[in-house]
Amino acid sequence: MRLRLYNTLTRSEEEFLPGPDDSVRMYTCGLTVYARGHVGNFRTFICVDVLRRTLRHLLGYHVRHVMNFTDVDDRTIVGAQQAGMDLRAYTDQYIAMFRQDAQALGLEQVEETPRATDPENIQAMADMIAALGRNGHTYESDGSIYFKISTLPEYGKLAHLDHEGMQAGARVDSDNYAKEDARDFVLWKATKPDEPTWHEVNPPGRPGWHLECSAMALRLLGESPIDIHTGGIDLIFPHHENEIAQSEGATGKPFSRFWMHVEYLLVDEQKMSKSLGNTYTVPDLVAKGVRPSAVRALLMSAHYRKQLNFTWASLAQMEEALTRLTDCLARVDAVVVDGSHTAIAARVEQASKEFAEAILSDLNTAAAFAAMFELVRALNSAVDAGQLGKGDIPGIRAAFDGFDRVLGILSLRRLEDERPPVPVAEIEQLIEARHAARRRRDFAESDRIRDGLAARGIVLEDSATGTRWKIK
Ligand code: AMP
Ligand code: ZN
């Protein structure tokens, strides 16, 4: 079994072969931690999680996966200044929120989650600037250090840039800019008086965004080329083009064999993004009664190279589909008639084969979902017709367990069912507050607490012995 994966570098689908001893070294550009991540960001991370799970659980490869936190860049610095906070303390908050949301959405924990401002990473960035300097790729201007793109003939190979349009000697300081602005980019920025400054590089300053990922990837994954580099499609230019320039300029070797990019999550045909003000976070959706498992399933339900429109109707449809899935498995589990059926075994095997083929064909999750839900339909019909026996159950369970190792949806739903939507300590505290309200005959407050919990999926039941709670 081999995975066929689309490689942005070659603009074609290629067979993916692992490294020595079935190892895969993979890097994902993580969240810029100046705000809570929105579900557009998480579309990318969930699709990458499907890739990771495919490599590990379907193909049995040994994955070492790094996903960074960009905790110093133009946006985090401005955010920390506006909040009047130390940069590290400011970004800590969003890292904690990312970890909560990632867990709620069933992302597997990756092996390494470095922060750009970790001292060993800043040192790796300084070492990379030194190597780039030795190889003649840098120059200094106004206290900043730049990468001179004319020193690297291959510059532009990922984004397919036209060298004719590049302006020799012109510079760009911002972390993000358009393709039309391809020009010498900043590696290390002169800092303003009130900005965080590091002294590992001379002149002292702070890293540019692109440098951070190159340095962290090579420090934590070792010799280049690494196997796969991933991120959202908006990172192709300038971020990934510049990562290639830095890494290849420093080492003289190709940086990554494969580049995988996830298309946008849209809202009303526009990219979900903070600048457009059309974002939803996981807690925003949970507050509206949406289950994270339905969000996860929706965000992976389209092929990762196709745009996906976020709508309430599609979320509701996904919730229904997942209920159908778990209801079907519960019906199968409840079968009491003895016996097994070759037709069922054959149908299950067919679905498993279709599922694996779909996933191995450039992670075609849409086709994989279709294979799984067609099996659900077939099993429901078989139960209705009395053509499914107890002996069929283990094979069916094994098939769905196999699907779920890649999709991570059923396991997440089980956790959701076990875990109340409100932390137990908070429920108990609110019950206590409600008793206090009733003792002082503040029934409006008591009702407000009860209704508030009900809106969050917790029902209170009063009896002579006290108040009990249960999940709605
Ligand atoms: P950022 O925090 O801006 O660096 O983004 C983190 C990741 O989310 C990057 O890989 C982005 O490409 C990705 N991303 C941002 N917005 C979207 C979106 N609407 N749909 C899919 N991926 C996105
Ligand atoms: Zn990056």
XYZ file of C-alpha atoms and ligand atoms in Angstrom:
496
model
C 0.000 0.000 0.000
C 1.280 3.439 -0.951
C -0.115 6.916 -0.584
C -0.477 9.118 -3.631
C -0.083 12.704 -2.510
C -0.335 15.942 -4.461
C 2.947 17.826 -4.302
C 2.674 21.604 -4.725
C 6.336 21.681 -5.723
C 5.737 19.632 -8.870
C 2.027 20.476 -9.236
C 1.293 16.768 -9.592
C 0.179 13.744 -7.606
C 3.136 11.542 -6.730
C 3.670 8.281 -4.914
C 4.850 9.037 -1.398
C 7.678 6.801 -0.215
C 8.717 7.064 3.444
C 12.276 7.676 4.612
C 14.637 5.015 6.046
C 12.917 2.406 8.285
C 9.492 3.700 7.261
C 10.128 7.017 8.977
C 8.323 10.228 8.031
C 9.569 13.617 9.175
C 6.915 16.229 8.768
C 6.481 19.932 9.571
C 3.283 21.969 9.853
C 3.217 25.743 10.120
C 1.202 26.243 13.267
C -0.946 29.013 14.583
C 0.182 32.606 14.914
C -0.785 33.060 18.539
C -2.213 36.591 18.606
C -5.829 35.357 18.803
C -7.775 32.175 19.409
C -7.603 29.985 16.301
C -10.813 29.904 14.233
C -12.275 26.893 12.484
C -10.723 28.058 9.192
C -7.304 27.537 10.771
C -8.541 24.218 12.097
C -9.626 23.055 8.646
C -5.938 23.044 7.763
C -4.894 21.350 11.013
C -7.629 18.707 10.738
C -6.700 17.828 7.142
C -3.068 17.563 8.232
C -4.233 15.347 11.115
C -5.888 13.038 8.567
C -2.572 12.883 6.686
C -0.722 12.143 9.927
C -3.199 9.407 10.925
C -3.056 7.876 7.440
C 0.716 7.696 7.571
C 0.670 6.203 11.074
C -2.371 3.977 11.229
C -3.114 2.983 7.643
C 0.472 2.727 6.413
C 2.247 1.950 9.699
C 4.963 4.578 9.250
C 6.845 6.114 12.157
C 5.943 9.782 12.094
C 7.886 12.584 13.708
C 5.739 15.654 13.338
C 6.586 19.209 14.346
C 3.937 21.913 14.539
C 5.172 25.280 15.747
C 3.577 28.243 17.425
C 4.481 31.540 15.777
C 4.792 33.559 18.960
C 6.824 36.450 17.592
C 5.871 38.270 14.409
C 4.316 41.603 13.412
C 0.870 40.604 14.729
C 1.830 39.096 18.095
C 4.043 42.098 18.884
C 1.248 44.584 18.157
C -1.244 42.428 20.118
C 0.986 42.233 23.195
C 1.654 45.970 23.074
C -2.054 46.761 22.855
C -2.779 44.422 25.765
C 0.105 45.928 27.755
C 1.506 42.440 28.287
C 4.826 40.712 28.000
C 4.988 38.905 24.619
C 5.449 35.467 26.112
C 2.588 35.876 28.640
C 0.340 37.309 25.919
C 0.935 34.400 23.532
C 0.688 31.825 26.362
C -3.048 32.489 26.510
C -3.636 31.617 22.866
C -1.385 28.584 23.002
C -3.487 27.250 25.896
C -6.670 27.894 23.909
C -5.199 26.175 20.865
C -4.423 23.099 22.933
C -7.983 23.021 24.305
C -9.538 23.375 20.846
C -7.151 20.867 19.286
C -8.164 18.336 21.932
C -11.863 19.102 21.485
C -11.470 18.533 17.738
C -9.623 15.255 18.209
C -6.251 16.273 16.777
C -3.566 13.758 17.620
C -0.790 15.258 19.687
C 2.249 15.868 17.532
C 5.735 14.993 18.698
C 7.020 18.565 18.992
C 5.306 21.945 19.409
C 8.168 24.456 19.512
C 7.728 28.164 20.072
C 9.791 30.537 18.010
C 10.944 32.388 21.144
C 12.337 29.275 22.867
C 16.055 30.088 23.385
C 17.260 27.043 21.431
C 15.137 28.109 18.468
C 16.411 31.680 18.520
C 19.923 30.207 18.557
C 19.073 27.981 15.568
C 17.842 31.094 13.721
C 21.095 32.906 14.497
C 23.065 29.902 13.219
C 21.011 29.871 10.036
C 21.637 33.567 9.413
C 25.359 32.919 9.898
C 25.284 30.041 7.384
C 23.337 32.163 4.886
C 25.894 34.944 5.361
C 28.792 32.547 4.695
C 27.067 31.412 1.513
C 26.669 34.983 0.294
C 22.882 35.246 0.537
C 22.520 38.118 3.020
C 23.137 41.807 3.424
C 22.440 44.313 6.140
C 20.536 47.561 5.797
C 19.297 49.934 8.505
C 19.966 47.366 11.228
C 17.972 44.588 9.525
C 19.358 41.555 7.696
C 17.861 40.622 4.324
C 17.920 37.622 2.031
C 19.069 38.630 -1.444
C 16.849 36.608 -3.738
C 18.989 37.180 -6.846
C 21.658 34.959 -5.223
C 19.353 31.930 -5.504
C 18.394 31.188 -9.103
C 15.749 28.714 -7.964
C 13.879 31.347 -5.933
C 10.213 31.163 -6.899
C 10.068 27.440 -7.720
C 7.234 26.649 -5.279
C 5.014 29.623 -6.109
C 6.027 29.489 -9.789
C 7.214 33.076 -9.851
C 8.327 34.845 -12.934
C 11.848 36.175 -12.396
C 11.315 38.912 -14.978
C 9.014 40.775 -12.624
C 11.319 40.710 -9.611
C 12.912 43.985 -8.686
C 16.627 43.619 -7.997
C 17.662 45.262 -4.762
C 14.147 46.244 -3.634
C 13.288 45.087 -0.124
C 10.202 44.129 1.837
C 10.021 44.255 5.631
C 6.572 42.993 6.374
C 5.980 39.337 7.283
C 3.291 38.978 4.651
C 3.071 40.431 1.158
C 1.739 39.617 -2.307
C 3.388 37.708 -5.150
C 3.706 40.913 -7.139
C 5.992 42.141 -4.358
C 8.545 39.354 -4.661
C 11.766 41.027 -3.556
C 14.517 40.699 -0.977
C 12.857 39.701 2.264
C 13.781 40.323 5.841
C 15.424 37.547 7.894
C 16.109 39.511 11.036
C 14.444 42.789 11.853
C 15.819 45.849 13.547
C 13.596 46.379 16.587
C 11.943 49.570 17.665
C 12.652 50.748 21.248
C 9.563 49.119 22.822
C 9.830 45.785 20.989
C 11.315 42.516 22.251
C 14.950 42.174 21.209
C 17.357 39.249 21.063
C 21.133 39.549 21.082
C 22.048 36.214 19.494
C 22.459 38.028 16.175
C 24.483 41.134 15.483
C 22.883 43.650 15.138
C 20.404 42.706 17.862
C 16.771 42.479 16.737
C 14.032 39.943 16.291
C 13.363 37.174 13.777
C 11.205 37.505 10.688
C 8.367 34.980 10.490
C 9.831 32.945 7.602
C 13.165 32.359 9.323
C 11.472 30.867 12.378
C 9.956 27.887 10.575
C 13.098 27.045 8.575
C 15.219 27.030 11.711
C 12.741 25.044 13.838
C 12.090 22.496 11.106
C 15.755 21.722 10.565
C 16.650 21.812 14.267
C 13.923 19.353 15.236
C 13.723 17.149 12.151
C 17.419 16.927 11.266
C 19.057 16.545 7.877
C 17.205 17.965 4.898
C 15.288 17.094 2.901
C 12.500 16.521 5.352
C 9.676 14.383 3.950
C 6.557 16.577 4.035
C 5.924 20.228 4.770
C 2.306 21.320 5.219
C 0.136 24.376 5.763
C -2.778 26.334 4.355
C -2.712 27.381 0.722
C -2.135 31.034 1.623
C 1.311 30.106 2.927
C 2.711 29.080 -0.481
C 3.816 32.653 -1.069
C 5.707 34.287 0.493
C 6.089 32.108 3.590
C 6.963 28.737 2.102
C 8.877 30.158 -0.833
C 11.030 32.027 1.672
C 11.387 28.972 3.917
C 12.790 27.113 0.906
C 15.175 29.965 0.071
C 16.497 30.120 3.646
C 16.805 26.378 4.214
C 18.312 25.595 0.827
C 20.522 28.674 0.904
C 21.888 27.585 4.293
C 22.325 23.853 3.671
C 22.750 23.647 -0.112
C 20.270 20.748 -0.079
C 16.563 20.478 -0.963
C 14.423 21.439 2.045
C 11.338 19.231 1.729
C 10.408 16.428 -0.691
C 6.659 17.083 -0.532
C 4.620 20.237 0.010
C 0.988 19.730 0.965
C -1.388 22.717 1.063
C -4.965 22.816 2.311
C -7.560 24.978 0.544
C -9.648 27.591 2.308
C -12.654 27.288 4.498
C -15.043 29.930 3.194
C -17.978 31.815 4.641
C -20.359 33.213 2.026
C -17.725 32.585 -0.642
C -15.033 34.535 1.250
C -12.032 33.113 3.109
C -12.754 32.757 6.817
C -10.235 35.151 8.320
C -9.894 37.447 11.243
C -9.351 40.474 9.038
C -12.774 39.964 7.411
C -14.468 39.472 10.782
C -16.240 36.303 9.619
C -14.653 33.805 11.963
C -16.067 31.263 14.396
C -14.026 29.607 17.104
C -14.734 26.213 18.641
C -16.290 27.783 21.795
C -18.465 30.031 19.554
C -19.894 26.909 17.936
C -20.184 24.912 21.154
C -22.158 27.808 22.681
C -24.641 27.343 19.842
C -25.056 23.679 20.735
C -22.744 22.304 18.030
C -20.686 19.236 18.852
C -16.956 19.468 18.052
C -17.123 16.018 16.447
C -19.563 17.430 13.870
C -17.180 20.345 13.259
C -14.286 17.943 12.790
C -16.295 15.779 10.404
C -17.537 18.766 8.399
C -14.069 20.279 8.044
C -12.676 17.034 6.633
C -15.706 16.054 4.574
C -14.539 17.780 1.389
C -11.284 16.971 -0.357
C -8.529 19.087 1.161
C -7.625 20.666 -2.187
C -11.152 21.972 -2.701
C -12.627 25.027 -1.073
C -15.296 24.307 1.507
C -18.138 26.620 2.378
C -19.031 26.801 6.067
C -22.820 26.877 6.590
C -25.139 26.109 9.506
C -27.143 23.821 7.243
C -24.095 21.705 6.398
C -23.176 21.500 10.098
C -26.706 20.328 10.940
C -26.608 17.770 8.110
C -23.287 16.456 9.381
C -24.675 16.128 12.907
C -27.581 14.099 11.476
C -25.213 11.930 9.461
C -23.098 11.217 12.544
C -26.190 10.361 14.565
C -27.170 7.955 11.779
C -23.708 6.413 11.991
C -23.732 5.896 15.756
C -27.385 4.732 15.708
C -26.487 2.127 13.100
C -23.570 0.848 15.185
C -25.811 0.686 18.253
C -28.411 -1.295 16.250
C -25.733 -3.692 15.036
C -24.462 -4.155 18.592
C -27.991 -4.900 19.787
C -28.527 -7.762 17.322
C -29.376 -10.935 19.233
C -29.870 -13.511 16.495
C -27.074 -16.024 16.144
C -25.113 -16.679 13.004
C -22.978 -14.842 10.483
C -23.443 -14.051 6.812
C -20.895 -14.170 4.011
C -22.790 -11.369 2.249
C -22.180 -9.095 5.230
C -18.505 -10.012 5.416
C -18.148 -9.302 1.694
C -19.987 -5.976 1.986
C -17.793 -4.908 4.919
C -14.649 -5.891 3.067
C -15.751 -3.963 0.003
C -16.330 -0.831 2.100
C -12.942 -1.172 3.808
C -11.246 -1.526 0.447
C -13.060 1.484 -0.998
C -12.261 3.504 2.100
C -8.529 2.736 1.954
C -8.377 3.361 -1.793
C -10.049 6.731 -1.351
C -7.724 7.846 1.432
C -4.617 6.616 -0.368
C -5.705 8.524 -3.441
C -4.489 11.955 -2.237
C -6.552 11.750 0.968
C -9.926 11.736 -0.747
C -11.964 12.032 2.426
C -15.151 12.812 0.487
C -14.996 9.406 -1.214
C -13.980 7.746 2.076
C -17.053 9.229 3.793
C -19.216 7.949 0.930
C -17.822 4.409 1.359
C -18.497 4.535 5.104
C -22.042 5.920 4.824
C -22.980 3.467 2.068
C -21.963 0.698 4.429
C -24.180 2.269 7.110
C -27.123 2.129 4.707
C -26.387 -1.472 3.761
C -26.105 -2.545 7.409
C -29.357 -0.826 8.357
C -31.122 -2.695 5.543
C -29.552 -5.981 6.651
C -30.695 -5.453 10.253
C -34.212 -4.604 9.007
C -34.277 -7.759 6.912
C -32.951 -9.923 9.754
C -29.900 -10.734 7.662
C -27.296 -9.761 10.205
C -26.252 -12.022 13.070
C -24.132 -11.803 16.198
C -21.264 -13.467 14.338
C -21.101 -10.492 11.943
C -20.556 -7.960 14.706
C -16.768 -8.320 15.275
C -15.979 -7.829 11.568
C -18.219 -4.771 11.387
C -16.696 -3.265 14.505
C -13.173 -3.867 13.203
C -14.013 -2.107 9.947
C -15.409 0.982 11.685
C -12.472 1.022 14.099
C -10.212 1.029 11.041
C -12.095 3.955 9.473
C -11.930 5.802 12.737
C -8.190 5.477 13.185
C -7.943 7.700 10.100
C -10.985 9.930 10.655
C -10.984 10.219 14.464
C -14.709 10.989 14.640
C -16.369 8.082 16.459
C -13.740 8.061 19.181
C -14.278 11.785 19.660
C -18.050 11.340 19.903
C -17.611 8.657 22.532
C -15.471 11.053 24.562
C -18.071 13.780 24.135
C -20.780 11.419 25.366
C -18.753 10.570 28.446
C -17.565 14.082 29.145
C -20.229 16.608 30.189
C -20.305 19.752 28.058
C -19.670 21.821 31.219
C -16.822 20.902 33.609
C -18.129 19.001 36.656
C -16.545 21.441 39.123
C -18.364 24.305 37.415
C -21.701 22.435 37.482
C -21.298 21.773 41.207
C -20.390 25.377 41.870
C -23.473 26.561 39.947
C -25.741 24.149 41.835
C -24.377 25.575 45.083
C -24.931 29.150 43.822
C -28.501 28.218 42.864
C -29.197 26.799 46.339
C -27.862 30.016 47.844
C -30.128 32.047 45.536
C -33.167 29.993 46.574
C -32.337 30.329 50.259
C -32.460 34.092 49.863
C -35.665 33.658 47.752
C -33.985 35.098 44.636
C -35.907 32.821 42.270
C -35.049 34.883 39.189
C -31.356 34.182 39.804
C -32.068 30.523 40.551
C -33.947 30.163 37.236
C -31.233 32.021 35.368
C -28.631 29.521 36.603
C -30.834 26.535 35.726
C -31.650 27.890 32.242
C -28.028 28.798 31.622
C -26.953 25.235 32.335
C -29.798 23.846 30.216
C -28.635 25.975 27.273
C -25.222 24.358 27.682
C -26.656 20.834 27.705
C -26.960 20.146 31.453
C -30.337 19.470 33.048
C -30.911 19.889 36.806
C -33.385 17.680 38.674
C -34.496 18.688 42.181
C -35.650 16.081 44.683
C -36.076 15.748 48.440
C -32.472 14.614 48.773
C -30.940 17.477 46.769
C -30.202 18.447 43.183
C -28.870 16.011 40.604
C -27.561 16.909 37.136
C -27.523 14.977 33.907
C -26.477 15.495 30.309
C -29.395 16.540 28.118
P -1.985 31.752 10.852
O -2.279 31.698 12.304
O -2.569 32.966 10.163
O -0.500 31.614 10.569
O -2.706 30.504 10.199
C -2.535 29.187 10.689
C -2.890 28.191 9.600
O -4.280 28.283 9.252
C -2.118 28.421 8.303
O -1.704 27.165 7.774
C -3.138 29.061 7.405
O -2.865 28.832 6.056
C -4.411 28.355 7.842
N -5.657 29.086 7.520
C -5.972 30.365 7.833
N -7.215 30.680 7.403
C -7.718 29.563 6.806
C -8.965 29.242 6.166
N -9.966 30.118 6.061
N -9.122 27.992 5.665
C -8.126 27.073 5.783
N -6.931 27.316 6.376
C -6.724 28.543 6.879
Zn 5.845 28.331 8.779
